[in-house]
């Protein structure tokens, strides 16, 4: 009996220690236990209503999804974030998965238009590129999964002695004195590049410190490009009537197809990216199917299929081996990890900072 | 609703020969007020409203400071000063539109007179040719001009073939903007002048010659006064829409010669400052209205003088 009690005592003590350990364990990983209590859904057929940008997903990819899961996909398309927002605000129920861009996600979260489903906790949530995990519009990926993204960097023609030496925004703004420079007619891109060139950190691009903007304006005062226009840039670069251009990476990929001298530069001070996201509309009728679809799209192979179709980069780890050789070989699209670190979201500044952008941009355009 | 098929009675407006019922004007008036008056009212109202903290649009709060900001600049060094930037852009608009009006006038008068003096069947064909550009989109035509003016394009190749060695650059300069504007607006000058010239009785010109007048005298004392309604209409059709040009400074001027529409577009787009863009639009409307009034007063005075 004595022996027994001792044994029981030890057992109880052990059990207590073990349970303490368990408690400690479960509190440190409360999210995993919480999500495992509501297991990730398995496909049971039915439908999925996808609302996407025009020509922004491979129809064959949707067929493959239906073949694998038995879920029928109905696709409807929109042409701008504002259209999407207007539809949802007008109470357009019937959409399950929608594809808003970065700043629009932030707005939709504030307006309560998205389902909070903890995408990072999905089985394939681990495939999300860490650079795209803690983005300002969705910290920790609670609402959305990354879809395609693009960067705004510098296209240079390596034949040109000035252009070929460009490695930074500072070089870019100085290059206008020596060669023909082409720049996007885009207030946010031009002013944020000038801020970066004058030493403002990526996290500080919405500063309201006027001295920072004064320095950017001083730099822009000396910057006289040949063209300030968002259209026709591909052609001007291919024909070599412009040797340098501020450009989106997707457009540079198209330039390099026709002119092998052109290269995409990731400026050393960093550059902006825009990103589209897969999100679930509040009150989605097919919530489980929407989760299954987003999780499926985070599969490395599916990320690559999307890139091969749209020509834009994805943020799914391990998608490289499945990409088209031409896209995979293009460092403008298939971003290296070092270059991906340079990319930060296009600043979505509050009114006070935006007005300073407008002030600098207006002064610059009217001094041309 | 029943359809009234009875013959016009004495109290009906359409009694007078050639006069139709005033109810026929209801549909056009409704359409015009929907597409012209209501948007103008919206712009006017927006220009006095505040902005939201994030995003675009307006907040329903009275804020008249946008008009002040057109003229007063809060500089980045903290000082305030008189702002010439927007006035400069408005001046640009008047300047380029003015040059365009004069140039199209000089080109259109001989063309219109020439067409008007052909035989009637050929006139139809020639007028048709003048309207031919309207068959394709202005965007595509402007894009075609960039191909023409580019230093690596048609004109550049001709110039270098002729032995010019220097740097040939017309595209992305103010010259290209003006050339594009002249091209775009020329038909709007030719057509009303032609309409006047076609009705001109050329026997008056012959009579002038018979009485010993020289060519210039006939042109300025007989022909031009007769076709002046057409000229006035043409000037109004070119100068006023010319002020609001957007495409030519953007595509041909390389975005460097801003006109007012480009600045308004930036405020509605990237700057997300709708009230300020509206205030600029209202200012342009007011200036245009004043200019039109002055133009019509001048026209009336001239008419009074002649009578």
XYZ file of C-alpha atoms in Angstrom:
675
model
C 0.000 0.000 0.000
C 2.780 2.233 0.957
C 4.557 1.234 -2.181
C 1.375 1.783 -4.114
C 0.810 5.237 -2.781
C 4.380 6.169 -3.497
C 3.980 4.928 -7.003
C 0.717 6.749 -7.408
C 2.313 9.828 -5.951
C 5.119 9.690 -8.497
C 2.623 9.072 -11.238
C 0.529 12.027 -10.187
C 3.621 14.178 -9.964
C 4.729 13.035 -13.400
C 1.287 13.613 -14.781
C 1.251 17.055 -13.214
C 4.618 17.906 -14.748
C 3.520 16.513 -18.072
C 0.264 18.415 -18.044
C 2.072 21.583 -17.024
C 4.337 21.024 -19.967
C 1.346 20.429 -22.170
C -0.331 23.582 -20.964
C 2.829 25.551 -21.608
C 3.046 23.913 -24.994
C -0.522 24.591 -25.975
C -0.392 28.205 -24.832
C 2.666 28.820 -26.958
C 0.938 27.367 -29.988
C -2.637 28.272 -29.265
C -3.276 29.108 -32.924
C -2.376 25.607 -34.095
C -4.637 23.918 -31.572
C -7.429 26.403 -32.311
C -7.279 25.761 -36.047
C -6.914 22.020 -35.566
C -10.095 22.026 -33.495
C -11.911 23.353 -36.586
C -10.219 21.089 -39.121
C -9.514 22.415 -42.602
C -12.464 21.523 -44.842
C -12.291 18.703 -47.360
C -13.879 19.053 -50.819
C -17.508 17.925 -50.969
C -18.359 19.232 -54.426
C -20.663 22.188 -54.913
C -19.751 25.542 -56.381
C -17.329 28.452 -56.046
C -18.028 31.979 -57.318
C -14.787 33.699 -58.242
C -14.713 37.449 -58.981
C -11.391 38.280 -60.622
C -9.700 40.891 -62.820
C -10.242 40.425 -66.560
C -7.893 37.844 -68.112
C -6.102 37.250 -64.819
C -6.376 33.490 -64.309
C -5.769 30.573 -66.638
C -9.121 28.931 -67.577
C -7.247 25.604 -67.743
C -6.185 26.107 -64.134
C -9.819 26.459 -63.060
C -10.664 23.277 -64.962
C -7.835 21.475 -63.187
C -9.243 22.667 -59.847
C -12.680 21.307 -60.729
C -11.160 17.998 -61.856
C -9.248 17.622 -58.588
C -11.918 18.732 -56.137
C -15.241 18.359 -57.926
C -15.991 22.000 -57.152
C -17.475 23.898 -60.084
C -16.032 27.422 -60.550
C -18.146 30.320 -61.831
C -15.930 33.195 -62.991
C -17.024 36.820 -63.195
C -14.611 39.676 -63.949
C -14.062 43.315 -62.986
C -11.725 46.026 -64.295
C -10.790 48.108 -61.271
C -10.563 47.923 -57.492
C -13.178 50.640 -57.284
C -15.631 48.565 -59.332
C -15.079 45.643 -56.997
C -15.605 47.812 -53.921
C -18.759 49.372 -55.352
C -20.229 45.929 -56.087
C -19.547 44.641 -52.588
C -20.822 47.824 -50.945
C -24.003 47.644 -52.988
C -24.521 44.294 -51.261
C -23.554 42.023 -54.139
C -23.800 38.689 -52.402
C -22.943 35.668 -54.434
C -19.196 36.242 -54.697
C -17.009 33.901 -52.656
C -13.408 34.615 -53.636
C -12.435 38.141 -54.751
C -9.077 39.597 -55.859
C -8.474 43.091 -54.397
C -5.102 44.898 -54.568
C -3.056 45.905 -51.520
C -4.575 49.285 -50.574
C -8.075 48.027 -51.377
C -7.675 45.127 -48.941
C -6.857 47.664 -46.197
C -10.003 49.620 -47.082
C -12.188 46.490 -47.234
C -10.927 45.229 -43.878
C -11.821 48.590 -42.312
C -15.249 48.424 -43.913
C -15.761 44.849 -42.704
C -16.214 43.377 -46.167
C -13.853 40.398 -45.800
C -14.052 37.097 -43.897
C -11.301 36.631 -41.295
C -10.166 33.075 -41.984
C -6.475 32.987 -40.886
C -4.969 32.190 -44.287
C -1.483 31.840 -42.770
C -2.860 28.924 -40.747
C -4.094 27.052 -43.860
C -2.183 23.820 -44.645
C -0.409 25.630 -47.530
C -0.099 28.885 -45.555
C 3.502 27.887 -44.883
C 4.213 28.431 -48.601
C 3.620 32.183 -48.386
C 6.892 34.053 -49.041
C 7.911 35.600 -45.666
C 8.365 38.993 -47.404
C 4.628 38.917 -48.117
C 3.479 37.706 -44.720
C 3.410 40.872 -42.631
C 2.134 43.347 -45.187
C 0.452 46.561 -44.061
C -2.917 45.645 -45.549
C -3.094 42.266 -43.803
C -0.684 41.735 -40.912
C 0.035 38.014 -40.542
C -2.251 37.132 -43.460
C -5.477 36.846 -41.476
C -7.748 37.682 -44.423
C -5.887 37.197 -47.700
C -3.388 35.102 -49.628
C -0.933 36.760 -52.018
C -1.764 36.301 -55.713
C 0.376 38.135 -58.289
C 2.711 41.040 -57.619
C 4.789 43.442 -59.663
C 7.571 45.890 -58.929
C 8.399 49.370 -60.254
C 12.117 49.488 -60.998
C 14.403 50.733 -63.753
C 14.743 49.438 -67.309
C 18.181 50.178 -68.765
C 19.721 49.629 -72.190
C 23.169 48.115 -71.623
C 24.441 49.587 -74.927
C 24.250 53.074 -73.459
C 27.320 54.020 -71.364
C 25.289 56.088 -68.871
C 22.350 53.683 -68.637
C 24.488 50.581 -68.137
C 26.003 52.038 -64.947
C 22.669 52.642 -63.193
C 22.254 50.696 -59.964
C 20.159 53.076 -57.848
C 17.436 55.712 -57.972
C 20.161 58.277 -57.373
C 21.853 57.164 -60.609
C 18.494 57.141 -62.348
C 17.754 60.796 -61.573
C 21.319 61.798 -62.493
C 21.160 59.875 -65.800
C 18.821 62.429 -67.422
C 21.824 64.721 -67.859
C 23.665 62.141 -69.968
C 21.037 60.122 -71.851
C 17.346 59.956 -72.742
C 15.320 59.107 -69.649
C 11.671 58.129 -69.635
C 9.612 58.197 -66.455
C 6.133 57.057 -65.393
C 3.563 59.821 -65.020
C 2.809 58.629 -61.549
C 2.954 60.914 -58.536
C 3.460 58.139 -55.990
C 6.217 56.380 -57.946
C 8.180 59.511 -58.879
C 8.080 61.173 -55.461
C 8.720 57.967 -53.486
C 11.720 57.175 -55.724
C 13.069 60.692 -55.094
C 12.520 60.221 -51.349
C 14.386 56.905 -51.448
C 17.204 58.498 -53.473
C 17.608 61.198 -50.828
C 17.901 58.660 -48.030
C 14.379 58.125 -46.717
C 13.845 54.555 -45.475
C 11.094 52.376 -46.977
C 9.156 52.349 -43.717
C 9.236 56.137 -43.639
C 7.804 56.875 -47.102
C 4.631 58.384 -45.620
C 6.568 60.797 -43.425
C 5.118 64.260 -42.851
C 8.554 65.768 -42.218
C 8.648 68.608 -44.761
C 12.458 68.791 -44.842
C 12.505 65.275 -46.346
C 10.200 66.420 -49.147
C 12.234 69.587 -49.645
C 15.323 67.419 -50.258
C 13.369 65.252 -52.727
C 12.139 68.360 -54.509
C 15.683 69.713 -54.739
C 16.719 66.474 -56.447
C 13.743 66.583 -58.822
C 14.491 70.218 -59.734
C 17.573 68.935 -61.560
C 15.713 66.036 -63.201
C 14.593 66.811 -66.770
C 13.459 63.564 -68.427
C 12.722 63.230 -72.106
C 9.256 61.794 -71.546
C 6.876 61.780 -68.597
C 4.283 59.247 -69.612
C 2.908 55.948 -68.439
C 1.999 54.738 -71.948
C 4.124 53.641 -74.895
C 7.220 53.048 -72.794
C 7.796 49.502 -74.022
C 7.950 50.693 -77.607
C 10.255 53.639 -76.879
C 12.688 51.367 -75.067
C 12.593 48.673 -77.750
C 13.188 51.258 -80.520
C 15.936 52.780 -78.340
C 14.504 56.285 -78.544
C 14.697 56.113 -74.733
C 17.628 54.361 -73.063
C 16.402 54.418 -69.452
C 12.884 54.123 -68.085
C 11.163 53.826 -64.754
C 9.078 50.734 -65.490
C 6.975 47.883 -64.160
C 8.782 44.550 -64.211
C 6.118 42.884 -66.378
C 6.595 45.535 -69.066
C 10.385 45.120 -68.913
C 9.958 41.384 -69.499
C 8.098 42.280 -72.708
C 10.865 44.766 -73.691
C 13.567 42.120 -73.303
C 11.682 39.777 -75.616
C 12.209 42.269 -78.483
C 15.481 43.898 -77.435
C 18.113 41.794 -75.715
C 20.134 44.857 -74.604
C 17.504 45.781 -72.038
C 17.892 44.811 -68.417
C 15.793 45.334 -65.298
C 17.521 47.008 -62.368
C 16.383 46.665 -58.753
C 17.558 50.012 -57.341
C 19.710 49.616 -54.229
C 17.572 52.031 -52.183
C 14.606 49.708 -52.623
C 11.540 49.833 -54.855
C 7.740 49.702 -54.648
C 5.576 46.722 -55.368
C 1.843 46.343 -55.850
C 0.226 43.060 -54.956
C -3.129 41.457 -55.671
C -4.679 39.149 -53.120
C -7.146 36.289 -52.885
C -9.760 37.156 -50.270
C -13.140 35.815 -49.157
C -16.116 38.158 -49.312
C -18.039 38.598 -46.053
C -20.997 36.235 -45.910
C -19.686 34.035 -48.732
C -22.168 31.232 -49.395
C -19.463 28.682 -50.194
C -17.050 29.502 -47.390
C -15.444 26.046 -47.239
C -14.948 25.884 -50.998
C -13.405 29.366 -50.938
C -10.899 28.188 -48.293
C -10.133 25.061 -50.340
C -9.559 27.170 -53.457
C -7.222 29.671 -51.778
C -5.270 26.853 -50.137
C -5.025 25.094 -53.509
C -3.706 28.274 -55.152
C -0.944 28.433 -52.515
C 0.392 25.137 -53.845
C 3.810 25.840 -55.496
C 2.713 24.287 -58.760
C -0.451 26.394 -58.955
C 1.518 29.564 -58.143
C 3.731 28.789 -61.131
C 0.741 28.114 -63.409
C -0.655 31.544 -62.482
C 2.699 33.216 -63.219
C 3.026 31.418 -66.541
C -0.395 32.718 -67.565
C -0.253 36.326 -66.277
C 3.464 37.002 -66.685
C 3.696 38.374 -63.151
C 5.557 37.055 -60.149
C 3.844 35.053 -57.391
C 4.683 34.923 -53.707
C 4.448 31.145 -53.314
C 7.661 29.516 -52.082
C 8.980 26.730 -54.273
C 7.067 27.694 -57.432
C 10.302 28.236 -59.417
C 10.731 24.682 -60.755
C 7.252 24.755 -62.346
C 7.680 28.065 -64.201
C 8.115 28.583 -67.956
C 11.857 28.629 -68.734
C 11.584 32.095 -70.345
C 9.916 33.597 -67.272
C 12.026 31.633 -64.852
C 15.205 32.880 -66.546
C 14.061 36.504 -66.334
C 15.252 38.029 -63.042
C 12.701 40.822 -63.534
C 9.846 38.359 -62.963
C 11.394 35.468 -61.061
C 12.789 37.708 -58.333
C 15.839 36.501 -56.423
C 15.489 36.483 -52.602
C 17.976 39.396 -52.295
C 16.006 41.490 -54.783
C 12.682 40.505 -53.215
C 13.970 42.011 -49.954
C 14.387 45.368 -51.731
C 10.695 45.483 -52.635
C 8.293 47.167 -50.205
C 4.589 47.900 -50.730
C 3.693 51.024 -52.677
C 3.064 53.595 -49.929
C -0.633 54.205 -49.290
C -0.248 57.454 -47.398
C -2.837 59.341 -45.359
C -4.002 62.700 -46.678
C -1.336 64.813 -44.911
C 1.554 62.927 -46.542
C -0.271 62.533 -49.846
C -0.653 66.318 -50.048
C 3.111 66.680 -49.679
C 3.558 64.197 -52.556
C 1.147 66.291 -54.627
C 3.031 69.459 -53.698
C 6.385 68.032 -54.854
C 4.919 66.459 -57.997
C 3.042 69.614 -59.031
C 6.161 71.749 -58.593
C 8.212 69.282 -60.589
C 5.792 68.895 -63.531
C 5.224 72.644 -63.772
C 8.985 73.314 -63.813
C 9.580 71.125 -66.876
C -51.125 57.619 -72.046
C -52.974 58.178 -75.283
C -51.480 59.437 -78.446
C -52.985 62.713 -79.675
C -53.503 62.352 -83.387
C -55.857 65.310 -83.803
C -54.930 68.127 -86.140
C -53.284 71.197 -84.646
C -55.860 73.574 -83.256
C -55.745 77.324 -82.926
C -54.268 77.391 -79.427
C -51.483 74.996 -80.392
C -47.919 76.344 -80.731
C -47.416 74.405 -83.904
C -50.030 76.446 -85.659
C -47.499 78.718 -87.338
C -46.052 77.164 -90.491
C -42.740 75.377 -89.887
C -43.154 75.555 -86.115
C -43.421 72.346 -84.128
C -44.762 71.557 -80.702
C -42.656 72.686 -77.759
C -43.092 69.208 -76.255
C -40.611 67.914 -78.803
C -37.942 69.744 -76.796
C -38.676 67.810 -73.615
C -36.528 64.774 -74.411
C -33.467 66.729 -75.606
C -33.731 69.112 -72.652
C -33.953 66.227 -70.208
C -30.966 64.582 -71.845
C -28.933 67.788 -71.782
C -29.715 68.537 -68.165
C -28.732 64.994 -67.245
C -25.438 65.021 -69.130
C -24.444 68.696 -68.830
C -26.232 70.505 -66.028
C -26.186 67.817 -63.341
C -22.474 66.943 -63.690
C -21.650 70.665 -63.591
C -23.679 71.056 -60.411
C -21.911 68.034 -58.879
C -18.491 69.518 -59.724
C -19.543 72.864 -58.285
C -20.808 71.270 -55.050
C -17.714 69.034 -54.704
C -15.430 72.052 -54.976
C -16.830 73.325 -51.654
C -16.589 70.021 -49.745
C -13.878 68.498 -47.524
C -11.813 65.377 -48.253
C -11.812 62.031 -46.435
C -8.734 61.112 -44.379
C -7.992 58.024 -46.499
C -8.950 57.305 -50.075
C -10.685 59.416 -52.683
C -14.068 61.151 -52.721
C -15.604 63.884 -50.619
C -16.936 64.344 -47.111
C -20.152 66.326 -46.601
C -18.523 69.200 -44.753
C -18.273 72.764 -46.066
C -14.683 73.644 -46.986
C -14.019 76.645 -49.245
C -10.218 76.565 -48.838
C -9.602 74.752 -52.137
C -10.078 78.006 -54.034
C -7.537 79.713 -51.780
C -5.034 76.908 -52.432
C -5.084 77.613 -56.156
C -3.439 80.957 -55.449
C -1.564 80.445 -52.170
C 1.246 77.907 -51.900
C 2.288 76.373 -48.588
C 5.940 75.873 -49.369
C 7.933 72.953 -47.997
C 10.205 75.330 -46.075
C 7.156 76.447 -44.089
C 6.626 79.802 -45.785
C 3.541 80.856 -47.737
C 3.671 82.598 -51.046
C 1.599 83.507 -54.073
C 1.260 80.378 -56.190
C 1.945 80.889 -59.884
C 1.967 77.194 -60.803
C -1.731 76.741 -61.508
C -2.008 80.158 -63.160
C 0.892 79.140 -65.380
C -0.930 75.946 -66.340
C -4.100 77.926 -67.104
C -2.009 80.376 -69.147
C -0.483 77.387 -71.007
C -3.983 76.174 -71.846
C -4.996 79.564 -73.249
C -1.702 79.962 -75.077
C -1.753 76.574 -76.834
C -5.471 76.764 -77.535
C -5.018 80.319 -78.896
C -2.199 79.300 -81.238
C -4.306 76.358 -82.380
C -7.286 78.631 -83.088
C -5.234 81.079 -85.167
C -3.435 78.333 -87.073
C -6.610 76.374 -87.869
C -8.302 79.629 -88.949
C -5.504 80.469 -91.377
C -5.595 76.924 -92.778
C -9.375 76.508 -92.791
C -10.446 79.668 -94.644
C -8.690 78.808 -97.944
C -9.721 75.156 -97.680
C -13.361 76.034 -96.963
C -13.453 78.632 -99.748
C -11.892 76.176 -102.168
C -14.425 73.482 -101.326
C -17.288 75.990 -101.558
C -16.255 76.989 -105.080
C -16.229 73.423 -106.471
C -19.277 72.070 -108.246
C -21.937 70.717 -105.870
C -21.273 67.040 -106.474
C -17.556 67.304 -105.736
C -18.354 69.415 -102.661
C -20.136 66.477 -101.094
C -17.076 64.296 -101.618
C -14.683 66.938 -100.253
C -16.759 67.543 -97.128
C -16.846 63.813 -96.649
C -13.033 63.745 -96.837
C -12.806 66.460 -94.167
C -14.875 64.314 -91.815
C -12.880 61.182 -92.619
C -10.606 61.418 -89.519
C -13.677 61.027 -87.269
C -13.977 57.458 -88.462
C -11.183 56.351 -86.143
C -10.617 57.065 -82.495
C -8.704 60.206 -81.553
C -6.477 58.057 -79.353
C -5.354 55.933 -82.270
C -4.819 58.966 -84.513
C -2.739 60.703 -81.863
C -0.729 57.539 -81.409
C -0.149 57.456 -85.187
C 1.236 61.002 -85.000
C 3.795 59.887 -82.421
C 4.982 57.312 -84.976
C 5.199 60.054 -87.589
C 7.104 62.605 -85.498
C 9.445 60.257 -83.651
C 13.158 60.726 -84.363
C 13.246 57.033 -85.272
C 9.960 57.367 -87.198
C 8.926 58.500 -90.660
C 9.852 62.181 -90.311
C 13.149 61.399 -88.575
C 14.126 59.017 -91.355
C 13.276 61.586 -94.049
C 15.280 64.271 -92.265
C 18.342 62.064 -91.852
C 18.003 60.881 -95.467
C 18.148 64.527 -96.536
C 21.491 64.768 -94.777
C 20.583 66.361 -91.425
C 23.138 65.156 -88.900
C 22.027 66.920 -85.702
C 19.637 65.665 -83.035
C 16.143 65.696 -84.500
C 13.546 66.054 -81.802
C 9.998 67.266 -82.362
C 8.087 64.586 -80.520
C 7.774 65.275 -76.762
C 8.119 69.040 -77.218
C 5.475 71.821 -77.057
C 5.705 72.002 -80.870
C 4.384 68.450 -81.101
C 1.538 69.337 -78.719
C 0.508 72.272 -80.918
C 0.826 70.237 -84.132
C -1.418 67.585 -82.592
C -3.967 70.181 -81.509
C -4.042 71.794 -84.959
C -4.530 68.403 -86.586
C -7.302 67.432 -84.158
C -9.278 70.665 -84.369
C -8.889 71.575 -88.065
C -12.139 69.869 -89.190
C -14.059 71.775 -86.498
C -12.878 75.022 -88.101
C -13.337 73.989 -91.735
C -16.914 72.697 -91.441
C -18.681 75.810 -90.019
C -16.699 78.153 -92.295
C -17.599 75.988 -95.258
C -21.242 76.079 -94.216
C -21.114 79.882 -94.374
C -18.991 80.023 -97.526
C -21.308 77.672 -99.364
C -24.148 80.162 -98.960
C -21.969 83.089 -100.022
C -23.103 84.544 -103.302
C -19.929 84.837 -105.357
C -21.548 87.396 -107.563
C -20.775 89.905 -104.790
C -17.093 89.167 -105.209
C -17.398 89.541 -108.973
C -19.178 92.856 -108.460
C -16.279 93.958 -106.239
C -13.774 93.128 -108.927
C -15.923 94.894 -111.535
C -15.849 98.021 -109.398
C -12.037 97.899 -109.331
C -11.342 96.340 -105.958
C -8.104 94.383 -105.561
C -8.013 90.756 -104.352
C -7.195 91.637 -100.742
C -9.890 94.285 -100.634
C -12.467 91.803 -101.907
C -11.347 89.224 -99.354
C -11.406 91.541 -96.348
C -14.300 93.853 -97.270
C -16.675 91.435 -98.996
C -15.891 87.747 -98.413
C -14.760 87.625 -94.769
C -17.631 89.762 -93.401
C -20.093 87.475 -95.192
C -18.625 84.288 -93.770
C -17.948 85.743 -90.299
C -20.772 83.756 -88.613
C -18.977 80.599 -89.719
C -15.643 81.953 -88.490
C -17.160 82.842 -85.114
C -18.679 79.368 -84.801
C -15.363 77.775 -85.793
C -13.397 79.862 -83.281
C -15.811 78.841 -80.517
C -15.662 75.168 -81.564
C -11.854 75.141 -81.555
C -10.831 77.519 -78.802
C -13.155 76.346 -76.028
C -12.685 72.563 -76.349
C -8.983 73.279 -77.001
C -8.682 74.690 -73.477
C -9.630 71.315 -72.038
C -7.233 69.244 -74.161
C -5.745 66.282 -72.359
C -4.419 63.770 -74.869
C -2.096 65.952 -76.977
C 0.013 67.389 -74.129
C 0.120 63.933 -72.546
C 1.031 61.818 -75.578
C 2.747 64.266 -77.938
C 4.160 66.755 -75.444
C 5.684 63.912 -73.447
C 3.739 64.935 -70.349
C 5.965 67.963 -69.920
C 3.654 70.673 -71.235
C 0.845 70.501 -68.739
C -2.529 71.912 -69.670
C -5.293 72.358 -67.103
C -6.999 69.041 -67.901
C -3.800 67.143 -67.050
C -3.638 68.803 -63.633
C -7.335 68.136 -62.970
C -6.824 64.489 -63.970
C -3.936 64.116 -61.523
C -6.038 65.538 -58.712
C -8.876 63.146 -59.426
C -6.445 60.226 -59.791
C -3.174 59.933 -57.920
C -3.526 62.963 -55.650
C -7.016 61.758 -54.632
C -8.015 65.375 -54.103
C -11.410 65.563 -55.777
C -12.474 68.907 -54.248
C -9.304 70.627 -55.476
C -9.684 69.109 -58.964
C -13.299 70.336 -58.923
C -12.234 73.824 -57.846
C -9.768 73.985 -60.742
C -12.526 72.825 -63.127
C -14.924 75.476 -61.827
C -12.257 78.151 -62.243
C -11.665 77.017 -65.832
C -15.439 77.077 -66.463
C -15.671 80.652 -65.150
C -12.713 81.831 -67.229
C -14.111 80.126 -70.341
C -17.532 81.650 -69.732
C -16.017 85.135 -69.460
C -13.969 84.556 -72.612
C -17.063 83.373 -74.515
C -19.080 86.372 -73.335
C -16.332 88.743 -74.453
C -16.203 86.949 -77.797
C -19.942 87.255 -78.366
C -19.972 90.901 -77.252
C -17.196 91.589 -79.742
C -19.159 89.783 -82.440
C -22.314 91.765 -81.675
C -20.431 95.075 -81.723
C -18.982 94.234 -85.082
C -22.414 93.395 -86.414
C -23.813 96.656 -85.029
C -21.016 98.589 -86.703
C -21.732 97.062 -90.056
C -25.459 97.755 -89.979
